[in-house]
Amino acid sequence: MLLSRFNSASGPALRVTALVGLSLMAACARPDPSETTQGVFDPYESQNRGVHQFNRGLDRSLVRPVAKGYSAAIPDDIETIIGRFSTNLSLPSDIVNNVLQLNMRGAIHDTARLVVNTTFGLGGFFDPASEMGMPAGTNTDFGQTLHVWGAREGAYVELPLLGPSTERDTWGIAVDLFTNPLSYIVEAPESLIGTGAGVAAGLSKRDRFTETIDAILYESADSYAQSRSIFLQNRRFKLGGTSDNVYDDPYGTSEPSVTLEDPYAE
């Protein structure tokens, strides 16, 4: 709905202005002296814990049972196809972020994957790129772009519905709304197809990793501290900040021994 308002009323100029403004605010954020590679900077812990309790309650009462019902009702092959379609729709944003990061190799690889899967894979429902041995998608985002530009991590925050994040990654999420070229091309209601596919893919991930996520949210002594520690360790690992003491993270797609995906990712 937000994107449709921009498309119909504001036009490209306002969207570019918003993109630049958000980028500058994030990149120029004042670094905090207490932020360290292994440390946790959480000045908003009281508010974050309130949001965490909201997210936990929402997961228990709605997301978890809906994900379980969805996966039980939809055949595994169809779930896989929907997940592939959602991933393919995210590639244009990945390409833009790779270009902004001056990672031209990644941009070329993602572009090739997008072309192959969109054409031979029938819009991304199938993944001939992987069958052909092409490199996996970079799965990048504007938060990583800001990291490349030198923006600091900032404080830890937990976002309603979206879960663990940082100030830098929160700005990244906002800007990623504008960096996907499809948002400029596809109008509503067609654009809702991609949104629906992303939600469906998220439900599949929630059910797939239910044991790990449940252990963190409902079985740990302090689920907030546990999820915060896991998220920060793995996010920093993905960005190259740490290389040891890495957790198996259900909130991220990093390189630990068991590769897990982010159930909150779009």
XYZ file of C-alpha atoms in Angstrom, residues 9-266:
258
model
C 1.161 10.247 -6.108
C 4.809 10.994 -5.635
C 6.742 9.611 -8.555
C 10.402 8.693 -8.969
C 11.772 12.018 -7.730
C 10.350 11.649 -4.233
C 11.434 8.036 -4.034
C 15.001 8.929 -5.011
C 14.980 11.811 -2.509
C 13.808 9.479 0.228
C 16.488 6.957 -0.701
C 19.264 9.542 -0.574
C 17.962 11.065 2.648
C 17.733 7.763 4.462
C 21.158 6.772 3.200
C 22.793 9.955 4.442
C 21.106 9.744 7.829
C 22.293 6.181 8.267
C 25.796 6.724 6.933
C 26.319 9.834 9.060
C 24.978 8.302 12.256
C 27.209 9.177 15.190
C 29.262 6.142 16.221
C 28.883 4.973 19.781
C 32.113 4.600 21.758
C 30.859 1.549 23.657
C 30.259 -0.441 20.462
C 32.832 -3.212 20.029
C 33.186 -6.197 17.742
C 32.102 -8.685 20.396
C 30.087 -6.308 22.592
C 26.407 -5.491 22.668
C 25.211 -1.888 22.510
C 21.582 -1.991 23.638
C 20.514 1.357 25.116
C 16.888 0.636 24.168
C 16.727 -2.682 26.012
C 13.594 -1.804 27.967
C 11.640 -0.892 24.817
C 13.195 -3.776 22.897
C 12.054 -6.259 25.511
C 8.520 -4.942 25.197
C 8.629 -5.428 21.430
C 10.171 -8.864 21.926
C 7.289 -9.909 24.155
C 4.847 -8.665 21.527
C 6.649 -10.603 18.778
C 6.829 -13.691 20.974
C 3.132 -13.539 21.743
C 2.274 -12.965 18.089
C 4.416 -15.913 17.079
C 2.807 -18.186 19.655
C -0.780 -17.200 18.906
C -0.663 -16.573 15.153
C 2.539 -17.070 13.156
C 3.511 -20.491 14.520
C 0.082 -22.148 14.162
C -0.540 -20.547 10.750
C 2.880 -21.704 9.531
C 2.181 -25.200 10.797
C -1.227 -25.277 9.099
C 0.145 -23.824 5.871
C 2.929 -26.400 5.616
C 0.494 -29.213 6.420
C -1.954 -28.070 3.738
C 0.495 -27.227 0.935
C 2.515 -30.024 -0.721
C 6.264 -29.764 -0.211
C 6.926 -29.344 -3.926
C 4.552 -26.372 -4.115
C 6.178 -24.791 -1.054
C 9.558 -25.157 -2.735
C 8.289 -23.551 -5.943
C 6.817 -20.594 -4.043
C 10.083 -20.146 -2.163
C 12.047 -20.125 -5.408
C 9.667 -17.591 -6.926
C 10.042 -15.304 -3.906
C 13.828 -15.581 -4.004
C 13.880 -14.787 -7.713
C 11.830 -11.641 -7.107
C 14.420 -10.444 -4.586
C 17.328 -10.692 -7.040
C 16.840 -7.253 -8.659
C 17.300 -5.631 -5.239
C 20.389 -7.778 -4.646
C 21.812 -6.643 -7.976
C 21.289 -2.967 -7.103
C 22.954 -3.406 -3.709
C 25.897 -5.251 -5.231
C 26.427 -2.368 -7.657
C 26.272 0.123 -4.762
C 28.828 -2.004 -2.914
C 31.028 -2.033 -6.045
C 30.751 -5.826 -5.962
C 30.477 -6.197 -9.709
C 31.212 -9.927 -9.609
C 28.207 -10.444 -7.334
C 26.047 -8.191 -9.504
C 26.974 -10.149 -12.628
C 26.350 -13.498 -10.953
C 22.959 -12.384 -9.615
C 22.000 -10.915 -12.991
C 22.889 -14.153 -14.766
C 20.907 -16.149 -12.203
C 17.917 -13.819 -12.602
C 17.955 -14.086 -16.395
C 18.287 -17.875 -16.425
C 15.678 -18.558 -13.753
C 13.224 -15.994 -15.114
C 13.400 -17.353 -18.660
C 14.210 -21.064 -18.459
C 12.833 -21.332 -14.923
C 9.413 -19.958 -15.897
C 9.583 -16.785 -13.846
C 11.580 -18.335 -11.038
C 9.307 -21.272 -10.230
C 12.231 -23.537 -11.060
C 15.972 -23.146 -10.476
C 17.888 -24.200 -13.585
C 20.682 -21.794 -12.583
C 21.652 -24.051 -9.671
C 21.332 -27.153 -11.829
C 23.752 -25.524 -14.274
C 26.259 -24.964 -11.462
C 25.916 -21.181 -11.373
C 26.995 -19.413 -8.141
C 24.362 -19.056 -5.438
C 22.659 -15.695 -5.019
C 24.476 -13.143 -2.894
C 21.417 -12.515 -0.678
C 22.617 -9.023 0.171
C 20.736 -5.979 1.420
C 21.110 -2.257 1.957
C 22.216 -2.779 5.546
C 25.244 -4.572 4.139
C 25.695 -1.747 1.639
C 25.798 0.763 4.504
C 28.397 -1.439 6.223
C 30.540 -1.332 3.068
C 30.178 2.463 3.019
C 31.492 2.621 6.581
C 28.269 3.228 8.530
C 28.470 1.911 12.073
C 26.235 -0.843 13.407
C 24.541 1.405 15.940
C 22.281 0.182 18.704
C 20.533 -3.150 18.738
C 16.793 -2.891 18.122
C 13.971 -5.389 17.868
C 11.347 -4.457 15.314
C 7.658 -5.354 15.499
C 6.954 -8.356 13.235
C 10.447 -8.221 11.674
C 12.409 -9.252 14.757
C 16.083 -8.608 15.634
C 17.922 -5.791 13.863
C 20.313 -2.896 14.428
C 19.945 0.812 13.738
C 21.995 0.433 10.563
C 19.995 -2.552 9.353
C 16.722 -0.820 10.195
C 17.642 2.016 7.840
C 18.627 -0.670 5.354
C 15.209 -2.294 5.550
C 13.545 1.060 4.892
C 15.751 1.804 1.883
C 15.340 -1.717 0.480
C 11.701 -0.792 -0.141
C 12.993 1.514 -2.868
C 16.013 -0.372 -4.230
C 14.077 -3.178 -5.903
C 13.462 -2.045 -9.496
C 10.311 -4.177 -9.600
C 8.613 -1.686 -7.278
C 8.939 0.908 -10.059
C 7.697 -1.406 -12.788
C 4.951 -3.567 -11.295
C 1.814 -1.750 -10.189
C -0.830 -2.950 -7.747
C -2.557 -5.359 -7.635
C 0.101 -7.371 -9.519
C 2.731 -6.240 -7.028
C 0.792 -8.037 -4.293
C 1.728 -11.360 -5.875
C 5.327 -10.861 -4.808
C 4.261 -9.803 -1.319
C 2.098 -12.895 -0.993
C 4.931 -15.127 -2.178
C 7.262 -13.559 0.387
C 4.771 -14.150 3.206
C 4.230 -17.746 2.096
C 7.982 -18.353 1.933
C 8.340 -16.908 5.421
C 5.677 -19.265 6.778
C 7.480 -22.210 5.199
C 10.745 -21.193 6.867
C 9.028 -20.732 10.225
C 7.696 -24.285 10.098
C 10.919 -25.755 8.701
C 12.992 -24.401 11.594
C 10.308 -24.657 14.245
C 12.378 -26.744 16.668
C 15.299 -24.307 16.663
C 13.115 -21.206 16.874
C 10.929 -22.694 19.605
C 14.027 -23.580 21.611
C 15.133 -19.949 21.508
C 11.767 -18.290 22.068
C 10.127 -20.666 24.523
C 12.777 -22.858 26.136
C 15.683 -20.514 26.890
C 15.948 -18.758 30.257
C 16.020 -15.333 28.599
C 14.715 -15.530 25.036
C 15.409 -11.839 24.404
C 19.102 -12.041 25.345
C 19.466 -15.326 23.486
C 17.956 -14.084 20.227
C 19.934 -10.821 20.489
C 23.222 -12.664 20.944
C 22.541 -15.101 18.122
C 21.475 -12.383 15.702
C 24.437 -10.086 16.392
C 27.022 -12.879 16.223
C 25.751 -14.119 12.882
C 25.105 -10.710 11.349
C 28.646 -9.647 12.193
C 29.967 -12.942 10.867
C 28.194 -12.363 7.545
C 29.624 -8.845 7.344
C 33.112 -10.086 8.194
C 33.253 -8.751 11.741
C 33.826 -12.025 13.590
C 35.110 -15.442 12.693
C 34.745 -17.479 15.867
C 32.123 -18.437 18.448
C 29.472 -18.484 15.727
C 25.991 -19.705 16.576
C 23.602 -21.623 14.340
C 21.204 -18.800 13.640
C 17.559 -19.287 12.625
C 17.417 -15.521 12.019
C 20.088 -15.417 9.305
C 21.651 -17.196 6.346
C 25.300 -17.264 7.339
C 28.000 -19.886 7.091
C 27.872 -21.847 10.349
C 27.818 -25.624 10.406
C 24.061 -25.759 9.850
C 22.815 -23.234 7.322
C 19.511 -21.734 8.379
C 17.410 -19.017 6.819
C 15.700 -15.999 8.270
C 11.982 -16.599 8.920
C 11.471 -12.826 9.127
C 13.155 -12.016 5.865
C 11.100 -10.812 2.923
